[in-house]
Coordinates of C-alpha atoms in Angstrom, one line a residue:
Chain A
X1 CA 2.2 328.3 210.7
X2 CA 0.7 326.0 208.1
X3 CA -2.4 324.1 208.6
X4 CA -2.5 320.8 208.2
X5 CA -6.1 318.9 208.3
X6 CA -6.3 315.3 210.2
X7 CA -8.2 314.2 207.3
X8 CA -5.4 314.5 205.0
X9 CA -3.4 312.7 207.4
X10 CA -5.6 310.1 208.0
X11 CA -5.9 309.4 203.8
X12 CA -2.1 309.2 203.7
X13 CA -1.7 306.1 206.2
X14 CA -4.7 304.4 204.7
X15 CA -2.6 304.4 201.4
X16 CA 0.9 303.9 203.3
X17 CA -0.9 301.1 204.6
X18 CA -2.0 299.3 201.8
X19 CA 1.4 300.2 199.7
X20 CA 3.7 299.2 202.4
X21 CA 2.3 295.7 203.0
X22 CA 2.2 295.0 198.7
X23 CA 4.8 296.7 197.3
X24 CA 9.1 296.1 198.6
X25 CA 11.6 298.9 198.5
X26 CA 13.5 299.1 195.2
X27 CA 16.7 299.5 197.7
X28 CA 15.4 296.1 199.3
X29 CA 15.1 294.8 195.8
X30 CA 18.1 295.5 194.6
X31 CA 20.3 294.2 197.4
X32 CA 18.6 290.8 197.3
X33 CA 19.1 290.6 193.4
X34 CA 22.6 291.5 194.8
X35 CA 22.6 288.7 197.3
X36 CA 21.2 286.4 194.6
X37 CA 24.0 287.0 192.4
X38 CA 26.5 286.2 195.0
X39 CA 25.2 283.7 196.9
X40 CA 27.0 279.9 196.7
X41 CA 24.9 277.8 198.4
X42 CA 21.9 275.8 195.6
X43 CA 19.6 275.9 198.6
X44 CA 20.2 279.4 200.0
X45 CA 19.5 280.4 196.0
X46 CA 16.7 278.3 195.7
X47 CA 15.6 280.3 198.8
X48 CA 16.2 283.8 197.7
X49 CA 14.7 283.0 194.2
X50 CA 11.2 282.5 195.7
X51 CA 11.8 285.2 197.7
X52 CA 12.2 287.3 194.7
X53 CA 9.5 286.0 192.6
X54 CA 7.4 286.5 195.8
X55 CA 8.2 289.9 195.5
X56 CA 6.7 290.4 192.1
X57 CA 4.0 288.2 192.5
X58 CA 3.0 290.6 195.1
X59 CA 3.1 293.9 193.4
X60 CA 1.5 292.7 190.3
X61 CA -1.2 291.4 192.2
X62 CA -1.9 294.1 194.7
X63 CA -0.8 291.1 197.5
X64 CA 0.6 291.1 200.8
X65 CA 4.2 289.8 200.5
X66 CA 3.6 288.4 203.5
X67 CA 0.7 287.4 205.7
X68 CA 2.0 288.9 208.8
X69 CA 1.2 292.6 208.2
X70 CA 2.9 293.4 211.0
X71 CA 2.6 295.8 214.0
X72 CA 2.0 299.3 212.3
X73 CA 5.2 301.1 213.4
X74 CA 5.0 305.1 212.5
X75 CA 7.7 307.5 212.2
X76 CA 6.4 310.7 212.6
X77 CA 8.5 314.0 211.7
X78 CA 6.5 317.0 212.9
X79 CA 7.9 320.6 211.4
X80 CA 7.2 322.8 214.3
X81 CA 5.6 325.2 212.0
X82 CA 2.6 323.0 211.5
X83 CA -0.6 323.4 213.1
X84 CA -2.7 319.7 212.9
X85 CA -6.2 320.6 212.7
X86 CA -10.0 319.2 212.5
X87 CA -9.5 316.4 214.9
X88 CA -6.7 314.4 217.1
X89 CA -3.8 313.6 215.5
X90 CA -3.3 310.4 217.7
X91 CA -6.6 309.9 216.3
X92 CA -6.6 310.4 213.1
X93 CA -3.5 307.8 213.0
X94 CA -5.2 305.1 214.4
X95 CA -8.3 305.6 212.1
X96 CA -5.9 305.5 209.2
X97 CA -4.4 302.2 210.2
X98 CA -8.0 300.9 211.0
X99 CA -9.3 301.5 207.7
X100 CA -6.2 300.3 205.8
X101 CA -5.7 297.2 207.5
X102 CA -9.5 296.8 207.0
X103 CA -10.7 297.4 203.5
X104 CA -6.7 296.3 202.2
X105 CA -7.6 292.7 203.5
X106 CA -4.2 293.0 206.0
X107 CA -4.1 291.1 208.3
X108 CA -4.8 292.1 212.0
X109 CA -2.7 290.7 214.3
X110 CA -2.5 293.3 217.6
X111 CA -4.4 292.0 220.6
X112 CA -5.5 293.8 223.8
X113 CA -5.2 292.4 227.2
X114 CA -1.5 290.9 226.5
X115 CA -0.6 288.7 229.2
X116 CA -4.6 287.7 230.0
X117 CA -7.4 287.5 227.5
X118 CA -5.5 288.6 224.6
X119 CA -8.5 290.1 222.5
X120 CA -7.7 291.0 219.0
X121 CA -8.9 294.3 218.3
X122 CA -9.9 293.6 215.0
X123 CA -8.3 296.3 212.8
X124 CA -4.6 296.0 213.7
X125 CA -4.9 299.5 215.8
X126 CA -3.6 300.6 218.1
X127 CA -0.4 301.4 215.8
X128 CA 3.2 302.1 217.4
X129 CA 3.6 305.6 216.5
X130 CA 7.4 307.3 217.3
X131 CA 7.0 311.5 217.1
X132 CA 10.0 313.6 216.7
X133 CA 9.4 318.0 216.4
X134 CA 12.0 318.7 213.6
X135 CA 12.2 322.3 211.8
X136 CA 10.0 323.5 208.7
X137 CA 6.4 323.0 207.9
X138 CA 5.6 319.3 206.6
X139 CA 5.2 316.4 208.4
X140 CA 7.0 313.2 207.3
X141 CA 5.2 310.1 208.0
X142 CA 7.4 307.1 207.5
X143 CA 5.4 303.7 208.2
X144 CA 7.2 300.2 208.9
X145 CA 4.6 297.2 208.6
X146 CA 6.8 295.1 211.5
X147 CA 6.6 291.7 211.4
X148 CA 7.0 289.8 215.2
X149 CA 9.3 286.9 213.7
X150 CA 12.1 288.9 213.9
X151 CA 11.2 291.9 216.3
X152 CA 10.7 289.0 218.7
X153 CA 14.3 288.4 218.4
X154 CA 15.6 291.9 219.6
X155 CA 18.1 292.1 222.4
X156 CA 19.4 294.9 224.6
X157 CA 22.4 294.9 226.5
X158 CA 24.2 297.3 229.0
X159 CA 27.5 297.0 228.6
X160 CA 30.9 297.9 230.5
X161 CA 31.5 301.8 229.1
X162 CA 35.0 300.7 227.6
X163 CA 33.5 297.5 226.1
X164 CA 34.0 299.1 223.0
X165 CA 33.7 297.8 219.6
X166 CA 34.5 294.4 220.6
X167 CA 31.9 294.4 223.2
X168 CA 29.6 295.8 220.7
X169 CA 30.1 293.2 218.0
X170 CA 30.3 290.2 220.3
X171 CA 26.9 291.2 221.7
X172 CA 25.6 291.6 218.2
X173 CA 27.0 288.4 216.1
X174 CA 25.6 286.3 219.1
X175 CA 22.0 287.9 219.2
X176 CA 22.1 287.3 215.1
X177 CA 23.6 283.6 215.9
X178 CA 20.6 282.5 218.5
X179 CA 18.4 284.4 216.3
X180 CA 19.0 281.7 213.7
X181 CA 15.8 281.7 210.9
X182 CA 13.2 282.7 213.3
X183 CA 13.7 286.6 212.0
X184 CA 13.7 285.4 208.3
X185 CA 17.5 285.8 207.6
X186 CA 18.3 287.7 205.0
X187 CA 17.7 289.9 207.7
X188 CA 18.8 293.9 208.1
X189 CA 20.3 294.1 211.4
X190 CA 19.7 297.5 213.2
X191 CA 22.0 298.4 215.9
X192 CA 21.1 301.1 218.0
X193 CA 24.1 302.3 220.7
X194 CA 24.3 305.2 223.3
X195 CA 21.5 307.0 225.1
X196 CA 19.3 305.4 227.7
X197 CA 18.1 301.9 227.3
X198 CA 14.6 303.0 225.7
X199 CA 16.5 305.5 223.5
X200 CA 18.5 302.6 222.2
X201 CA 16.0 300.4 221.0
X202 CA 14.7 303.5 219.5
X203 CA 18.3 304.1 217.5
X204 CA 18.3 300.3 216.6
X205 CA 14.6 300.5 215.1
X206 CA 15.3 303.8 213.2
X207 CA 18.5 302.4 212.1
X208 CA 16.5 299.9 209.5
X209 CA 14.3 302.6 208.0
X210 CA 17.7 303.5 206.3
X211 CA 17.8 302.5 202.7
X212 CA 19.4 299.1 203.1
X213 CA 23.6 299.1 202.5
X214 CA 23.7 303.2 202.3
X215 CA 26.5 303.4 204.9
X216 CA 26.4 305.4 208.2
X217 CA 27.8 309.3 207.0
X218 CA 30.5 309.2 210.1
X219 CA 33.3 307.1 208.0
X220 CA 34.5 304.9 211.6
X221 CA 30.8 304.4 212.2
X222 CA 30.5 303.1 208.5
X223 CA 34.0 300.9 208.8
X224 CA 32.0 299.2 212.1
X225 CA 28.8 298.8 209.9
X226 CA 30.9 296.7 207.1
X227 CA 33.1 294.9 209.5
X228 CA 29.6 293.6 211.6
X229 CA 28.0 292.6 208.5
X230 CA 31.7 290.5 207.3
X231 CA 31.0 288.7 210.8
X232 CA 27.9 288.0 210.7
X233 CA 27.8 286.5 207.6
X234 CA 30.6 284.4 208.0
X235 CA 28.1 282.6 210.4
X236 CA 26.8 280.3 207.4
X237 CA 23.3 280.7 209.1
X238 CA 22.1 282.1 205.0
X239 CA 18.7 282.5 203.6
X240 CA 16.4 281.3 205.5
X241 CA 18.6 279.4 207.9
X242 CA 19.1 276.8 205.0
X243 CA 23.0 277.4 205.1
X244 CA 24.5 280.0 202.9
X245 CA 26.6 283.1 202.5
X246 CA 23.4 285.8 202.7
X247 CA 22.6 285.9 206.5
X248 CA 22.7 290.0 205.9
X249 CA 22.2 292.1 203.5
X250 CA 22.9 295.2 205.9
X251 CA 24.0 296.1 209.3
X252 CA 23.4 299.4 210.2
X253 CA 24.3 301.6 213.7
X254 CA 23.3 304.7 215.2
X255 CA 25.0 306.3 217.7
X256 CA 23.5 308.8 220.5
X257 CA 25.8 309.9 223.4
X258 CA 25.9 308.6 226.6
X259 CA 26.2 308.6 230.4
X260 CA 29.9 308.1 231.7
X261 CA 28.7 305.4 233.3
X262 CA 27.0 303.4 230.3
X263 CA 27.8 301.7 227.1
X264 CA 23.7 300.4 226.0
X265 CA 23.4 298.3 222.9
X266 CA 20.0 297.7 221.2
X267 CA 19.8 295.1 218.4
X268 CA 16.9 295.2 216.2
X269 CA 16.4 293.0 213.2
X270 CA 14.3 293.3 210.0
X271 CA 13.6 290.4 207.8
X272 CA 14.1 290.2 204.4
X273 CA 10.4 291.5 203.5
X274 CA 11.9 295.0 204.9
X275 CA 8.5 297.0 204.0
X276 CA 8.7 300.8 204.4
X277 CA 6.9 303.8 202.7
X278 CA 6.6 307.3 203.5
X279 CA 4.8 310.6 202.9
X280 CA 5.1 313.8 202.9
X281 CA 2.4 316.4 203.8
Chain B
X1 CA 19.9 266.2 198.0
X2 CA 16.7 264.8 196.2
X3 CA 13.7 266.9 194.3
X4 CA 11.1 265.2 195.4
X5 CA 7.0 265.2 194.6
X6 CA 5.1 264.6 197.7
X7 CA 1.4 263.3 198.1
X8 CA -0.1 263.7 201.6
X9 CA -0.9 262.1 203.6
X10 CA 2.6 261.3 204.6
X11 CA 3.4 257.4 203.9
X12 CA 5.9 255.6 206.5
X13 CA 7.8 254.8 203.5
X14 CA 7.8 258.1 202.0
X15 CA 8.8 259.3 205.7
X16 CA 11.9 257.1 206.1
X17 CA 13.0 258.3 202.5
X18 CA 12.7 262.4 203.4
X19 CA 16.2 263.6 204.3
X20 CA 17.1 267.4 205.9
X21 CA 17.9 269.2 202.7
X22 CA 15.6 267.7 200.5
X23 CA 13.5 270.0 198.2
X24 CA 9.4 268.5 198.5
X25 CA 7.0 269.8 196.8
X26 CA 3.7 268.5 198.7
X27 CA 0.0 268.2 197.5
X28 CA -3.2 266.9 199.7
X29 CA -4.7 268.0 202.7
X30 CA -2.9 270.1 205.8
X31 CA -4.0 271.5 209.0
X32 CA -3.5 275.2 209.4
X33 CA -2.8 275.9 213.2
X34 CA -1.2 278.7 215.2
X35 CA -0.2 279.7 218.4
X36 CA -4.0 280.2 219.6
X37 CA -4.6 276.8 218.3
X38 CA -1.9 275.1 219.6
X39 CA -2.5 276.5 223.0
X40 CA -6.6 275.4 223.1
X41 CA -5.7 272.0 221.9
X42 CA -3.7 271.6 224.5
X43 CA -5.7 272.6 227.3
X44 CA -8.0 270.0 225.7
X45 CA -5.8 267.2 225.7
X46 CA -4.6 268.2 229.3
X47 CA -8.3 268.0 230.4
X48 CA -8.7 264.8 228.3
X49 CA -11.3 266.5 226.0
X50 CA -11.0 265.7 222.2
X51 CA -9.7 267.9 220.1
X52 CA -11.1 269.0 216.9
X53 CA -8.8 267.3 214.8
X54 CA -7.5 263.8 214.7
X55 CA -3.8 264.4 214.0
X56 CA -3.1 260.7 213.6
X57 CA -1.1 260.8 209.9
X58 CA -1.6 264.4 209.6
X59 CA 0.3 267.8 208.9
X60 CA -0.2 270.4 210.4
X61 CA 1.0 274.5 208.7
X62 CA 2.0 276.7 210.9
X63 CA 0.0 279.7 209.5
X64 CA -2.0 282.4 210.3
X65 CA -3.3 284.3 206.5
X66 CA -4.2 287.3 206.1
X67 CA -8.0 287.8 204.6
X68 CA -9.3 286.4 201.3
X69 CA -10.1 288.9 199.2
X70 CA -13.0 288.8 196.7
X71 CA -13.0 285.9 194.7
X72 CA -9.6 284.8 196.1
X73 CA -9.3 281.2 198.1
X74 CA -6.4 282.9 200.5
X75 CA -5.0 285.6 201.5
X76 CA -0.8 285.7 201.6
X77 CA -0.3 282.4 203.4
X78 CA 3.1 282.2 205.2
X79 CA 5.0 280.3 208.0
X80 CA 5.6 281.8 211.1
X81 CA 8.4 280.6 213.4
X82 CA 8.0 277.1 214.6
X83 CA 10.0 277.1 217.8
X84 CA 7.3 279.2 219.5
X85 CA 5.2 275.7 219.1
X86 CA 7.3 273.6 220.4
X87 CA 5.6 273.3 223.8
X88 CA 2.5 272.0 222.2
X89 CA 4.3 269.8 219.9
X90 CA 5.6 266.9 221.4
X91 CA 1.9 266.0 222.6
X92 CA 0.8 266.4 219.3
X93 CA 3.4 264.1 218.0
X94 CA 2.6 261.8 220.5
X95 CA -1.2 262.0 219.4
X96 CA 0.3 260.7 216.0
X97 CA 1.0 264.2 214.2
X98 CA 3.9 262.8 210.9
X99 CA 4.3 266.9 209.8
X100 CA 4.9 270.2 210.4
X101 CA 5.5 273.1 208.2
X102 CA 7.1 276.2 209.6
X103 CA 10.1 278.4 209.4
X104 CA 12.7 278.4 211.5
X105 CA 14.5 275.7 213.5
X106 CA 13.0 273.3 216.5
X107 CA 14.7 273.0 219.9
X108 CA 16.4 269.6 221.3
X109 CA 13.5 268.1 222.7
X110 CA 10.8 268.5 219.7
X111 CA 14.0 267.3 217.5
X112 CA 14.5 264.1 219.3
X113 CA 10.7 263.6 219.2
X114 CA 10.5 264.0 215.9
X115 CA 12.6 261.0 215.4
X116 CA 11.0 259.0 218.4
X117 CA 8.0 259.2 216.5
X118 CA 9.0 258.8 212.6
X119 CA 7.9 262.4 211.8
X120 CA 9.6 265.3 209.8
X121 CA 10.0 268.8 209.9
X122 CA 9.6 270.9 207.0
X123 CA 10.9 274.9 206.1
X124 CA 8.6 276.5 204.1
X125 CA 10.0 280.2 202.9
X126 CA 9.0 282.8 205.6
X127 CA 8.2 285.9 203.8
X128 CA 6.8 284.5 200.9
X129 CA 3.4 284.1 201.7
X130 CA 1.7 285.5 198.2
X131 CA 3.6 283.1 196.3
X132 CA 3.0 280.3 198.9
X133 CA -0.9 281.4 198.4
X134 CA -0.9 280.0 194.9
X135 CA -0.1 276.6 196.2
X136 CA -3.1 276.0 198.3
X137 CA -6.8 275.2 196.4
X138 CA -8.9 275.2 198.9
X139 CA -9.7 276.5 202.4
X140 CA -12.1 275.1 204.6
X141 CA -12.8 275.9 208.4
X142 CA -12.5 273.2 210.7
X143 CA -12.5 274.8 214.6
X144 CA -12.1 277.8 216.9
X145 CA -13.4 280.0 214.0
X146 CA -13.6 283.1 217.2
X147 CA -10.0 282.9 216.7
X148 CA -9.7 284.7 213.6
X149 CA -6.6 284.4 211.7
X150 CA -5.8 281.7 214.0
X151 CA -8.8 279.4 213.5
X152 CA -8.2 276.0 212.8
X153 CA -8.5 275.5 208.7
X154 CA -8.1 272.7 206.6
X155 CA -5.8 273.3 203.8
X156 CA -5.8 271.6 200.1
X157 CA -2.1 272.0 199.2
X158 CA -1.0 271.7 195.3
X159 CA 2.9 271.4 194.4
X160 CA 3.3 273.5 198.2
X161 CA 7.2 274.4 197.8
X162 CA 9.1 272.9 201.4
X163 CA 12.5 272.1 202.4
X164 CA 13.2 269.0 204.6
X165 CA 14.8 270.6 207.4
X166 CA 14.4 267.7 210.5
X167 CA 14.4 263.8 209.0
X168 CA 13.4 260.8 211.2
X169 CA 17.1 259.8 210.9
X170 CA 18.2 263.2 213.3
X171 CA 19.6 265.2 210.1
X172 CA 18.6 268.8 210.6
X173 CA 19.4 270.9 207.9
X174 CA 20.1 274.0 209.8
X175 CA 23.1 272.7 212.1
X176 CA 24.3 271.3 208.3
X177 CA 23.7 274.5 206.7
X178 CA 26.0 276.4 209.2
X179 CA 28.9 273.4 209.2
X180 CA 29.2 273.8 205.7
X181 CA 28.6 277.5 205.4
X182 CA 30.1 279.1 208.1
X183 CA 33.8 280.7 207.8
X184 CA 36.5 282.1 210.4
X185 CA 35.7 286.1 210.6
X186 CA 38.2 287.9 208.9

């Protein structure tokens, strides 16, 4: 067993926090740079331009790339050799996100009392935190700044069990077509299939913490992920909605197994400010 | 497709010149509203109360921004998604709102209103809301300051980077975008 004090926990999603929000993914980067070069349309250009300049703006001045900080979504890997200690873990996560929403300047944007009073709780906590016991002795903390733009725009589906990959696709280019620019296309589209239907939103959310365009390892899973992402590009919706060859710059599916009886789809999308950062303890 | 240099408030002449597509870049004063806003407002129009401000000729940004930091006039100051306004809007339009700033499109009926009543829809870049920042001056509370992030603020706006996506002639840049972009799946 190792020993692994809340307090060090806490300090490392304060930081994640702050560096999330500020600071893009080089793999994000990269594959708008990508888009940029291949884009067609002047306005979609125009578009991706800003977005890129927002980018650096961002980092060189310690800014939120966007003001919606998001719901504080947490992927947490537990080794089961580690033994949390000094406090609550749940705890100690929510006083991490407190203080980094707080003293970073982040916006808090999570109210209590949904459907009635809707009373913000000030410091962006409670966050949304996913747990998952894995071998060894660290724990991985991966946390995902969500913006509500585009997770408003996630769909779930129970499909026919031999839908198949027609079923599949048709489900997904439609939820990306009514999603039009309301998730801030270029978006990452997660697709999450198999399980239950709360394990496939799960697959569909995991399925964007992947770095953006690495392909799924299982080569007919991979061939699916690049034959989505032809189709829904060849929607025209573009950057921003404005028309344009960029409605994607990845699609990516995970798989579970499933009941004889079920085929459920997940779709989850990620805009284009696809903020991510982990740590290791 | 025009590049355009926009002073605010919006003129009827400037308003019947804007077409979907065009790139504007505005300057002069806005109306930062939200959800929360949107929602009191109309509650206070319903009742017949007044509401804190006279939309007649006015913008109004869809945008909620994060915290100022020291020194700073703004935090990151993004759109969010329009369409989620749209059951506010056409009251407001009707109260003589000319402007909206938001991302994402509108549906039918805030479309059609928007040409009923000579007003225009513009994109601003969702996502870019530390660049957007360096385009507004000046910040000033104006209402509902228990709503946070959501409060109603007046905005100073200078060279504010927008694309025309719904003109008072019906053109909406988004059904364009997709005609001319859009390809048979191979």
């Amino acid at each position: 067993m190792r020993d692994v004090h809340v307090d060090e926990i806490r300090g490392a999603v304060v930081r994640l926090c702050q560096e999330a929000t500020v600071l893009l993914p080089n793999d994000v980067l990269q594959a708008l740079k990508r888009a940029r070069q291949r884009e067609e349309s002047p306005l979609a250009r125009q578009v991706l331009d800003q977005i890129l300049r927002n980018a650096e703006l961002a980092a060189d001045e310690m800014l939120p790339l966007c003001q919606d900080t998001g719901t504080t979504v947490i992927f947490l890997e537990i080794g089961q050799d580690v033994h949390v200690v000094g406090g609550g873990l749940t705890e100690a996560l929510r006083e991490g996100v407190g203080s980094g929403y707080r003293e970073g300047f982040l916006r808090a944007s999570i109210v209590d009392k949904p459907f009635t009073e809707r009373i913000n709780t000030g410091d962006n906590t409670p966050p949304v935190v996913h747990t998952e016991i894995v071998p060894g002795d660290r724990i991985r903390i991966q946390l995902m700044p969500k913006g509500s733009g585009c997770e408003n725009m996630s769909r779930f589906t129970t499909l026919l069990p031999g839908a198949g990959k027609d079923g599949i696709a048709e489900f997904v280019v439609r939820t990306v077509e009514e999603a039009g620019g309301n998730p801030c296309p270029p978006i990452i589209v997660g697709v999450g299939v198999g399980g239950t239907a709360e394990y496939a939103m799960y697959l569909a959310k995991k399925a964007i913490t992947r770095r953006v365009g690495e392909p799924h390892p299982d080569a007919e899973t991979a061939a699916f992920e690049a034959d989505l992402l032809e189709w829904v590009n060849a929607l025209g919706i573009g950057p921003q909605a404005v028309g344009g060859r960029t409605t994607a710059l990845a699609v990516h599916v995970e798989t579970y197994p499933t009941h004889i009886a079920a085929l459920p789809v997940a779709v989850n999308l990620q805009c284009h400010s696809a903020r991510l950062k982990e740590a290791v303890l | 497709m025009a590049e355009l240099e926009v002073r605010l408030p919006l003129s009827d002449e400037v308003i019947e010149q804007l077409r979907a597509g065009d790139s504007v870049q505005l300057s002069g004063t806005v109306y930062a509203a939200r959800d929360a806003a949107h929602k009191r407002m109309a509650e206070a129009i319903a009742r017949g109360e007044a509401v804190p401000v006279d939309v007649r000729g006015q913008v109004i940004y869809y945008v909620g921004p994060t915290p100022a930091r020291p020194g700073a006039v703004i935090g990151s100051a993004g759109p969010t998604t329009a369409m989620r306004l749209d059951p506010y809007t056409i009251a407001l339009l009707e109260a003589g709102l000319k402007g909206a700033i938001g991302k994402g499109g509108r549906g039918p009926k805030v479309r059609e209103a928007l040409v009923r009543h000579r007003a225009v829809y513009f994109l601003a870049v969702g996502g870019a809301g530390a660049l957007l920042s360096k385009h507004i001056r000046s910040v000033e509370l104006v209402a509902y300051e228990d709503l946070g992030t959501e409060a109603v603020r007046r905005l100073e706006l200078d060279g504010f980077p927008v694309i025309v996506c719904n003109d008072v002639h019906g053109g909406d840049l988004l059904e364009q975008g997709k005609a001319q972009w859009q390809r048979a799946a191979g």
